[in-house]
Tab-separated table of C-alpha atoms in Angstrom:
chain	number	residue	atom	x	y	z
A	1	UNK	CA	-0.065	-0.049	0.037
A	2	UNK	CA	1.590	3.366	-0.922
A	3	UNK	CA	2.517	5.642	1.814
A	4	UNK	CA	0.618	8.662	0.532
A	5	UNK	CA	1.497	11.971	2.226
A	6	UNK	CA	-1.683	12.232	4.539
A	7	UNK	CA	-3.508	9.987	6.983
A	8	UNK	CA	-6.018	9.468	4.319
A	9	UNK	CA	-4.499	6.399	3.154
A	10	UNK	CA	-4.940	4.930	6.534
A	11	UNK	CA	-8.720	4.447	5.703
A	12	UNK	CA	-7.982	2.143	3.113
A	13	UNK	CA	-7.111	-1.507	3.463
A	14	UNK	CA	-4.745	-3.252	0.970
A	15	UNK	CA	-7.853	-4.826	-0.551
A	16	UNK	CA	-9.663	-1.488	-0.859
A	17	UNK	CA	-6.552	0.056	-2.339
A	18	UNK	CA	-6.201	-2.664	-4.917
A	19	UNK	CA	-9.968	-2.664	-5.999
A	20	UNK	CA	-10.308	1.238	-6.234
A	21	UNK	CA	-6.936	1.471	-8.264
A	22	UNK	CA	-7.571	-1.361	-10.588
A	23	UNK	CA	-11.147	-0.241	-11.126
A	24	UNK	CA	-10.076	3.241	-12.030
A	25	UNK	CA	-7.438	2.096	-14.293
A	26	UNK	CA	-10.076	-0.199	-16.124
A	27	UNK	CA	-12.387	2.714	-16.377
A	28	UNK	CA	-9.472	4.761	-18.028
A	29	UNK	CA	-9.209	1.772	-20.529
A	30	UNK	CA	-13.028	2.063	-21.341
A	31	UNK	CA	-12.727	5.902	-21.644
A	32	UNK	CA	-9.676	5.707	-23.958
A	33	UNK	CA	-11.129	2.981	-26.197
A	34	UNK	CA	-13.862	5.533	-26.904
A	35	UNK	CA	-12.206	8.989	-26.942
A	36	UNK	CA	-9.009	7.623	-28.489
A	37	UNK	CA	-10.722	5.814	-31.129
A	38	UNK	CA	-12.714	8.695	-32.281
A	39	UNK	CA	-9.568	10.888	-32.116
A	40	UNK	CA	-7.581	8.486	-34.102
A	41	UNK	CA	-10.397	8.247	-36.854
A	42	UNK	CA	-10.482	12.180	-37.157
A	43	UNK	CA	-6.827	13.217	-36.514
A	44	UNK	CA	-4.890	10.051	-37.663
A	45	UNK	CA	-3.363	7.135	-35.863
A	46	UNK	CA	0.289	8.679	-35.720
A	47	UNK	CA	-0.577	11.843	-33.916
A	48	UNK	CA	-2.739	10.198	-31.427
A	49	UNK	CA	-0.270	7.617	-30.726
A	50	UNK	CA	2.520	9.761	-29.773
A	51	UNK	CA	0.288	12.045	-27.986
A	52	UNK	CA	-0.791	9.097	-25.839
A	53	UNK	CA	2.785	8.116	-25.251
A	54	UNK	CA	3.915	11.603	-23.999
A	55	UNK	CA	1.025	12.061	-21.993
A	56	UNK	CA	1.488	8.706	-20.347
A	57	UNK	CA	5.145	9.290	-19.652
A	58	UNK	CA	4.376	12.584	-18.178
A	59	UNK	CA	1.339	11.182	-16.028
A	60	UNK	CA	3.909	8.632	-14.498
A	61	UNK	CA	6.185	11.543	-13.259
A	62	UNK	CA	3.217	13.455	-11.921
A	63	UNK	CA	1.578	10.345	-10.098
A	64	UNK	CA	4.967	9.957	-8.266
A	65	UNK	CA	4.461	13.164	-6.369
A	66	UNK	CA	0.563	13.444	-6.112
A	67	UNK	CA	-0.358	14.272	-2.365
A	68	UNK	CA	-3.389	12.102	-1.820
A	69	UNK	CA	-5.249	9.143	-2.652
A	70	UNK	CA	-8.300	10.916	-4.703
A	71	UNK	CA	-5.789	12.459	-6.862
A	72	UNK	CA	-3.587	9.506	-7.297
A	73	UNK	CA	-6.846	7.682	-8.578
A	74	UNK	CA	-7.220	10.719	-11.181
A	75	UNK	CA	-3.629	9.941	-12.313
A	76	UNK	CA	-4.439	6.070	-12.807
A	77	UNK	CA	-7.465	7.320	-14.890
A	78	UNK	CA	-5.131	9.229	-17.126
A	79	UNK	CA	-2.725	6.344	-17.454
A	80	UNK	CA	-5.668	3.745	-18.244
A	81	UNK	CA	-6.870	6.397	-20.979
A	82	UNK	CA	-3.536	7.000	-22.716
A	83	UNK	CA	-2.633	3.179	-22.301
A	84	UNK	CA	-5.870	2.297	-24.375
A	85	UNK	CA	-4.964	4.980	-26.941
A	86	UNK	CA	-1.431	3.403	-27.171
A	87	UNK	CA	-2.953	0.037	-27.803
A	88	UNK	CA	-5.573	0.836	-30.157
A	89	UNK	CA	-3.396	3.239	-32.466
A	90	UNK	CA	-0.476	0.741	-32.220
A	91	UNK	CA	-2.656	-2.142	-33.753
A	92	UNK	CA	-4.382	-0.099	-36.249
A	93	UNK	CA	-0.863	1.058	-37.674
A	94	UNK	CA	0.362	-2.439	-37.618
A	95	UNK	CA	-2.639	-3.949	-39.440
A	96	UNK	CA	-3.040	-1.143	-41.894
A	97	UNK	CA	0.598	-1.278	-42.805
A	98	UNK	CA	0.627	-5.318	-43.442
A	99	UNK	CA	-0.553	-7.252	-46.524
A	100	UNK	CA	-2.952	-10.085	-46.197
A	101	UNK	CA	0.007	-12.601	-45.746
A	102	UNK	CA	1.359	-10.888	-42.630
A	103	UNK	CA	-2.055	-10.009	-41.189
A	104	UNK	CA	-1.752	-12.391	-38.234
A	105	UNK	CA	1.570	-10.836	-37.015
A	106	UNK	CA	0.805	-7.219	-35.401
A	107	UNK	CA	-1.514	-8.306	-32.864
A	108	UNK	CA	0.896	-11.208	-31.776
A	109	UNK	CA	3.927	-8.837	-31.760
A	110	UNK	CA	2.102	-6.203	-29.838
A	111	UNK	CA	1.037	-8.752	-27.247
A	112	UNK	CA	4.432	-10.058	-26.992
A	113	UNK	CA	5.733	-6.470	-26.184
A	114	UNK	CA	3.200	-6.277	-23.492
A	115	UNK	CA	4.451	-9.656	-22.086
A	116	UNK	CA	7.949	-8.403	-22.117
A	117	UNK	CA	6.682	-5.180	-20.200
A	118	UNK	CA	5.115	-7.329	-17.717
A	119	UNK	CA	8.230	-9.215	-17.019
A	120	UNK	CA	10.567	-5.874	-16.923
A	121	UNK	CA	7.883	-4.443	-14.605
A	122	UNK	CA	8.694	-7.388	-12.021
A	123	UNK	CA	12.293	-6.450	-11.852
A	124	UNK	CA	11.735	-2.852	-11.719
A	125	UNK	CA	9.230	-3.153	-8.855
A	126	UNK	CA	11.550	-5.606	-7.142
A	127	UNK	CA	14.561	-3.087	-7.084
A	128	UNK	CA	12.270	0.153	-6.431
A	129	UNK	CA	12.336	1.067	-2.892
A	130	UNK	CA	8.994	2.820	-2.889
A	131	UNK	CA	5.987	3.578	-5.075
A	132	UNK	CA	7.068	7.010	-6.319
A	133	UNK	CA	10.382	5.404	-7.485
A	134	UNK	CA	8.516	2.714	-9.447
A	135	UNK	CA	6.328	5.149	-11.278
A	136	UNK	CA	9.493	7.345	-12.116
A	137	UNK	CA	11.139	4.324	-13.511
A	138	UNK	CA	8.165	3.316	-15.730
A	139	UNK	CA	7.778	6.860	-16.980
A	140	UNK	CA	11.342	7.304	-18.551
A	141	UNK	CA	11.099	4.608	-21.097
A	142	UNK	CA	7.686	5.946	-22.439
A	143	UNK	CA	9.234	9.275	-22.969
A	144	UNK	CA	12.271	7.766	-24.860
A	145	UNK	CA	9.772	6.408	-27.311
A	146	UNK	CA	9.179	9.929	-28.484
A	147	UNK	CA	12.559	9.609	-30.139
A	148	UNK	CA	10.698	7.797	-32.856
A	149	UNK	CA	8.747	10.904	-33.645
A	150	UNK	CA	10.470	11.370	-37.011
A	151	UNK	CA	10.443	7.579	-38.203
A	152	UNK	CA	6.667	6.640	-37.386
A	153	UNK	CA	4.717	6.907	-40.400
A	154	UNK	CA	0.989	7.553	-40.645
A	155	UNK	CA	-1.500	5.070	-41.819
A	156	UNK	CA	-1.868	4.966	-45.611
A	157	UNK	CA	-5.282	3.666	-45.414
A	158	UNK	CA	-6.287	6.616	-43.187
A	159	UNK	CA	-4.611	9.052	-45.558
A	160	UNK	CA	-6.460	7.419	-48.315
A	161	UNK	CA	-9.744	7.861	-46.509
A	162	UNK	CA	-9.140	11.407	-45.920
A	163	UNK	CA	-8.352	12.143	-49.499
A	164	UNK	CA	-4.631	12.776	-48.881
A	165	UNK	CA	-3.484	10.637	-51.573
A	166	UNK	CA	-0.399	12.341	-52.253
A	167	UNK	CA	0.900	11.766	-48.868
A	168	UNK	CA	-0.242	8.021	-48.971
A	169	UNK	CA	1.406	7.416	-52.224
A	170	UNK	CA	4.586	8.778	-51.080
A	171	UNK	CA	4.696	6.554	-47.870
A	172	UNK	CA	3.900	3.530	-50.022
A	173	UNK	CA	6.815	4.532	-52.328
A	174	UNK	CA	9.250	4.912	-49.465
A	175	UNK	CA	8.080	1.382	-48.044
A	176	UNK	CA	8.593	-0.272	-51.553
A	177	UNK	CA	12.123	1.084	-51.630
A	178	UNK	CA	13.008	-0.100	-48.138
A	179	UNK	CA	11.464	-3.489	-48.797
A	180	UNK	CA	13.244	-3.552	-52.239
A	181	UNK	CA	10.006	-4.349	-53.960
A	182	UNK	CA	8.095	-2.574	-56.818
A	183	UNK	CA	5.839	0.100	-56.020
A	184	UNK	CA	2.486	-0.966	-54.146
A	185	UNK	CA	-0.172	-0.653	-56.805
A	186	UNK	CA	-3.008	0.472	-54.660
A	187	UNK	CA	-5.343	2.524	-56.569
A	188	UNK	CA	-6.623	5.592	-54.331
A	189	UNK	CA	-9.697	6.112	-56.208
A	190	UNK	CA	-10.884	2.311	-56.262
A	191	UNK	CA	-9.880	2.174	-52.387
A	192	UNK	CA	-11.731	5.304	-51.167
A	193	UNK	CA	-14.706	4.261	-53.650
A	194	UNK	CA	-15.027	0.844	-52.035
A	195	UNK	CA	-14.633	2.433	-48.307
A	196	UNK	CA	-17.168	5.133	-48.797
A	197	UNK	CA	-19.641	3.828	-51.191
A	198	UNK	CA	-20.042	-0.008	-50.846
A	199	UNK	CA	-22.548	-0.626	-48.117
A	200	UNK	CA	-22.989	3.063	-47.393
A	201	UNK	CA	-26.441	2.092	-45.943
A	202	UNK	CA	-24.752	-0.490	-43.625
A	203	UNK	CA	-22.571	1.673	-41.523
A	204	UNK	CA	-24.897	1.871	-38.426
A	205	UNK	CA	-25.639	-0.409	-35.756
A	206	UNK	CA	-29.277	-0.110	-36.798
A	207	UNK	CA	-28.698	-1.525	-40.121
A	208	UNK	CA	-26.455	-4.203	-38.742
A	209	UNK	CA	-29.192	-5.421	-36.361
A	210	UNK	CA	-31.769	-5.428	-39.012
A	211	UNK	CA	-29.454	-8.153	-41.078
A	212	UNK	CA	-29.710	-11.719	-39.568
A	213	UNK	CA	-26.196	-12.630	-40.365
A	214	UNK	CA	-24.363	-9.512	-39.123
A	215	UNK	CA	-26.638	-9.298	-36.082
A	216	UNK	CA	-25.688	-12.964	-35.150
A	217	UNK	CA	-22.009	-12.182	-35.642
A	218	UNK	CA	-21.955	-9.145	-33.721
A	219	UNK	CA	-23.698	-10.655	-30.588
A	220	UNK	CA	-21.504	-13.633	-30.643
A	221	UNK	CA	-18.359	-11.612	-30.985
A	222	UNK	CA	-19.285	-8.990	-28.548
A	223	UNK	CA	-19.847	-11.776	-25.870
A	224	UNK	CA	-16.616	-13.703	-26.744
A	225	UNK	CA	-14.488	-10.255	-26.635
A	226	UNK	CA	-16.216	-9.467	-23.216
A	227	UNK	CA	-15.618	-12.900	-21.591
A	228	UNK	CA	-11.983	-13.030	-22.762
A	229	UNK	CA	-11.225	-9.443	-21.408
A	230	UNK	CA	-12.824	-10.348	-18.179
A	231	UNK	CA	-11.096	-13.643	-17.760
A	232	UNK	CA	-7.614	-12.266	-18.801
A	233	UNK	CA	-7.642	-9.221	-16.666
A	234	UNK	CA	-9.333	-11.124	-13.914
A	235	UNK	CA	-6.637	-13.405	-13.781
A	236	UNK	CA	-3.860	-10.670	-14.298
A	237	UNK	CA	-5.328	-8.746	-11.404
A	238	UNK	CA	-5.352	-11.717	-9.085
A	239	UNK	CA	-2.133	-13.656	-9.984
A	240	UNK	CA	-0.488	-12.561	-6.787
A	241	UNK	CA	-3.190	-13.972	-4.696
A	242	UNK	CA	-2.449	-17.543	-5.607
A	243	UNK	CA	0.263	-18.007	-2.777
A	244	UNK	CA	3.359	-17.098	-4.841
A	245	UNK	CA	5.777	-14.135	-4.309
A	246	UNK	CA	4.116	-11.117	-6.016
A	247	UNK	CA	7.307	-10.242	-8.106
A	248	UNK	CA	7.719	-13.815	-9.208
A	249	UNK	CA	4.052	-14.092	-9.987
A	250	UNK	CA	4.434	-11.018	-12.197
A	251	UNK	CA	7.283	-12.117	-13.847
A	252	UNK	CA	5.778	-15.507	-14.669
A	253	UNK	CA	2.396	-13.870	-15.695
A	254	UNK	CA	4.550	-12.134	-18.650
A	255	UNK	CA	6.773	-15.333	-19.361
A	256	UNK	CA	3.610	-17.566	-19.668
A	257	UNK	CA	2.210	-15.547	-22.819
A	258	UNK	CA	5.784	-15.961	-24.808
A	259	UNK	CA	4.288	-18.977	-26.619
A	260	UNK	CA	1.852	-17.056	-28.463
A	261	UNK	CA	4.573	-16.314	-30.986
A	262	UNK	CA	3.595	-19.814	-32.401
A	263	UNK	CA	0.141	-18.276	-33.243
A	264	UNK	CA	0.722	-16.829	-36.727
A	265	UNK	CA	2.069	-20.161	-38.378
A	266	UNK	CA	-0.488	-21.906	-36.393
A	267	UNK	CA	-3.311	-19.572	-37.975
A	268	UNK	CA	-2.046	-20.365	-41.411
A	269	UNK	CA	-2.905	-23.894	-40.867
A	270	UNK	CA	-5.833	-23.860	-38.625
A	271	UNK	CA	-9.056	-21.758	-39.007
A	272	UNK	CA	-9.967	-18.808	-36.703
A	273	UNK	CA	-13.026	-20.378	-35.449
A	274	UNK	CA	-11.348	-23.668	-34.549
A	275	UNK	CA	-8.591	-21.703	-32.675
A	276	UNK	CA	-11.068	-19.628	-30.869
A	277	UNK	CA	-13.070	-22.848	-29.697
A	278	UNK	CA	-9.965	-24.628	-28.561
A	279	UNK	CA	-8.375	-21.803	-26.766
A	280	UNK	CA	-11.593	-20.609	-25.026
A	281	UNK	CA	-12.291	-24.245	-23.973
A	282	UNK	CA	-8.887	-24.682	-22.490
A	283	UNK	CA	-9.043	-21.224	-20.768
A	284	UNK	CA	-12.244	-22.120	-19.135
A	285	UNK	CA	-11.330	-25.589	-18.176
A	286	UNK	CA	-8.074	-24.622	-16.578
A	287	UNK	CA	-9.745	-21.991	-14.329
A	288	UNK	CA	-12.261	-24.577	-13.121
A	289	UNK	CA	-9.576	-27.179	-12.450
A	290	UNK	CA	-8.039	-24.604	-10.236
A	291	UNK	CA	-11.118	-24.664	-7.822
A	292	UNK	CA	-10.624	-28.054	-5.969
A	293	UNK	CA	-6.835	-27.385	-5.996
A	294	UNK	CA	-6.905	-24.274	-3.847
A	295	UNK	CA	-5.242	-23.566	-1.516
A	296	UNK	CA	-3.110	-26.599	-0.786
A	297	UNK	CA	-1.337	-26.850	-4.091
A	298	UNK	CA	-0.432	-23.228	-4.848
A	299	UNK	CA	2.074	-24.003	-7.486
A	300	UNK	CA	-0.309	-26.078	-9.584
A	301	UNK	CA	-2.939	-23.422	-9.414
A	302	UNK	CA	-0.412	-20.915	-10.445
A	303	UNK	CA	0.509	-22.857	-13.430
A	304	UNK	CA	-2.932	-23.540	-14.500
A	305	UNK	CA	-4.137	-20.009	-13.985
A	306	UNK	CA	-1.356	-18.856	-16.099
A	307	UNK	CA	-2.200	-21.143	-18.703
A	308	UNK	CA	-5.613	-20.073	-18.800
A	309	UNK	CA	-4.463	-16.474	-19.090
A	310	UNK	CA	-2.263	-17.597	-21.959
A	311	UNK	CA	-5.223	-19.055	-23.833
A	312	UNK	CA	-7.450	-15.966	-23.065
A	313	UNK	CA	-4.661	-13.878	-24.469
A	314	UNK	CA	-4.407	-15.990	-27.758
A	315	UNK	CA	-7.948	-16.003	-28.098
A	316	UNK	CA	-8.063	-12.058	-27.845
A	317	UNK	CA	-5.341	-12.076	-30.752
A	318	UNK	CA	-7.382	-14.299	-32.848
A	319	UNK	CA	-10.623	-12.598	-32.168
A	320	UNK	CA	-9.078	-9.076	-32.856
A	321	UNK	CA	-8.275	-10.410	-36.553
A	322	UNK	CA	-11.374	-12.682	-36.807
A	323	UNK	CA	-13.773	-9.857	-36.060
A	324	UNK	CA	-12.331	-7.594	-38.678
A	325	UNK	CA	-12.826	-10.698	-41.218
A	326	UNK	CA	-16.419	-11.258	-40.096
A	327	UNK	CA	-17.815	-7.707	-41.082
A	328	UNK	CA	-17.961	-5.590	-44.423
A	329	UNK	CA	-15.390	-3.112	-45.517
A	330	UNK	CA	-17.356	0.061	-44.362
A	331	UNK	CA	-16.676	-0.789	-40.741
A	332	UNK	CA	-13.280	-1.804	-40.869
A	333	UNK	CA	-11.402	1.602	-41.031
A	334	UNK	CA	-12.890	2.423	-37.768
A	335	UNK	CA	-12.329	-1.058	-36.231
A	336	UNK	CA	-11.264	0.613	-32.939
A	337	UNK	CA	-13.508	3.675	-32.753
A	338	UNK	CA	-16.554	3.195	-30.724
A	339	UNK	CA	-19.079	4.854	-33.188
A	340	UNK	CA	-21.998	3.440	-34.408
A	341	UNK	CA	-20.577	0.256	-36.187
A	342	UNK	CA	-20.323	-3.261	-35.527
A	343	UNK	CA	-16.681	-3.506	-34.675
A	344	UNK	CA	-16.921	-0.537	-32.383
A	345	UNK	CA	-19.667	-2.189	-30.513
A	346	UNK	CA	-17.570	-5.386	-30.316
A	347	UNK	CA	-14.665	-3.420	-28.950
A	348	UNK	CA	-16.821	-1.753	-26.549
A	349	UNK	CA	-17.805	-5.058	-25.121
A	350	UNK	CA	-14.413	-6.091	-24.816
A	351	UNK	CA	-13.711	-2.854	-22.905
A	352	UNK	CA	-16.707	-3.312	-20.554
A	353	UNK	CA	-15.489	-6.856	-19.863
A	354	UNK	CA	-12.096	-5.508	-18.749
A	355	UNK	CA	-13.920	-3.065	-16.430
A	356	UNK	CA	-16.081	-5.823	-14.936
A	357	UNK	CA	-13.006	-7.917	-13.946
A	358	UNK	CA	-12.097	-6.221	-10.792
A	359	UNK	CA	-15.546	-6.008	-9.815
A	360	UNK	CA	-16.018	-9.829	-10.265
A	361	UNK	CA	-13.070	-10.392	-8.166
A	362	UNK	CA	-14.040	-7.946	-5.418
A	363	UNK	CA	-17.485	-9.439	-5.356
A	364	UNK	CA	-16.071	-12.906	-5.009
A	365	UNK	CA	-13.999	-11.974	-2.231
A	366	UNK	CA	-16.910	-10.325	-0.220
A	367	UNK	CA	-19.174	-13.319	-0.971
A	368	UNK	CA	-16.421	-15.761	-0.011
A	369	UNK	CA	-16.353	-17.534	-3.394
A	370	UNK	CA	-13.721	-17.927	-5.972
A	371	UNK	CA	-13.750	-15.553	-9.010
A	372	UNK	CA	-12.213	-18.441	-11.078
A	373	UNK	CA	-15.620	-19.977	-11.195
A	374	UNK	CA	-16.821	-17.001	-13.186
A	375	UNK	CA	-13.636	-16.758	-15.388
A	376	UNK	CA	-14.151	-20.538	-16.244
A	377	UNK	CA	-17.686	-20.636	-17.284
A	378	UNK	CA	-17.537	-17.367	-19.424
A	379	UNK	CA	-15.241	-18.821	-21.861
A	380	UNK	CA	-16.613	-22.305	-22.098
A	381	UNK	CA	-19.860	-20.476	-23.165
A	382	UNK	CA	-17.991	-18.512	-25.685
A	383	UNK	CA	-16.647	-21.773	-27.273
A	384	UNK	CA	-20.080	-23.186	-27.683
A	385	UNK	CA	-21.333	-19.732	-29.316
A	386	UNK	CA	-18.253	-19.787	-31.646
A	387	UNK	CA	-19.486	-22.830	-33.246
A	388	UNK	CA	-22.093	-20.677	-35.052
A	389	UNK	CA	-19.502	-18.618	-36.668
A	390	UNK	CA	-18.027	-19.078	-40.170
A	391	UNK	CA	-14.617	-19.932	-41.111
A	392	UNK	CA	-12.579	-17.009	-42.570
A	393	UNK	CA	-9.030	-18.365	-43.099
A	394	UNK	CA	-7.561	-17.468	-46.502
A	395	UNK	CA	-10.883	-15.742	-47.456
A	396	UNK	CA	-10.732	-11.990	-48.858
A	397	UNK	CA	-12.092	-9.151	-46.497
A	398	UNK	CA	-15.850	-9.003	-47.346
A	399	UNK	CA	-16.818	-5.604	-48.987
A	400	UNK	CA	-20.527	-5.650	-48.489
A	401	UNK	CA	-23.338	-7.563	-46.558
A	402	UNK	CA	-24.003	-9.941	-49.619
A	403	UNK	CA	-20.452	-11.066	-49.334
A	404	UNK	CA	-20.787	-11.644	-45.641
A	405	UNK	CA	-23.823	-13.902	-46.311
A	406	UNK	CA	-21.879	-15.967	-48.828
A	407	UNK	CA	-19.095	-16.887	-46.405
A	408	UNK	CA	-19.475	-20.597	-45.575
């Protein structure tokens, strides 16, 4: 429990502090997913990403010197908001710069970077003498990222959508030179016409709900994303409560996600739906297996919980790509903006699931039950629902509702 500079901290127990800070951070993630999604659609991925990195780095320095608990919570809210913006814009840039053959790699690389950060945080927290030092230590690397200001490109797809075709073509020409390939033959007129005219009447959630195929996909993917987010963050936030040293548990929590590097080659051979079903089932089963083993077999429980967290993370990576392939082109340019489109609604449900994770953990503590029962049942239900979705492996992106309905 941080030793804040007034007696107000004495009114909070360790569990209260964890609950309030975790919940406030998750609220920040939800706010950021809405605000930063809209901002990245309007102003571009690059400026929003750099702005979030600078804001989060500055926030870490400010948090280290905040005088009381309420202002500390405001700092955590800002950190969560900017963290969401960093994740959303990084993913958008990664996917929009990759061709179909490499489409699976951006979510995996970003998730791997997140895992490495979790492991590094364990070491930084171990050597930090107090919580202000911890925040200062985590703020420095984020400000160093700003050195990439001159080398980070904007999304060419976003530039095309904004009719800034000259800038987009220049970026593509530079990329073709770096990759020693002939110039990419994207036709701006064809691309923008696809994204602006095809399915122009399909862009709202109202139209999505009117179509049976899109409505079913929207509801199923919304549930899966919410369940996976709740399970993943629920296990992340409670991994130190399974009887292992908190620093070791944090390190192992990050290390356990390294095997997801095997996912891209696996996705070339196995369909998205099959992967979702398998990993959702394993995530749910491992959480439920922990229940009879607590508290006598702490090491086994930690291993099972980390396996469940890995499966939830892998499912999230697969679902991130899967949901893009399930809906028409007109909703994909805003795949992370919480506007009136299908992917925005799906991403919103994932954010709500993240927000509910600390609330479920807290409610389970108050009621004297294990939150693992909830984290186990939700993914299993998601696996059953995934059986109703089509397979999209090696299939082109659908450009209209009619093409979605023709998917097997």
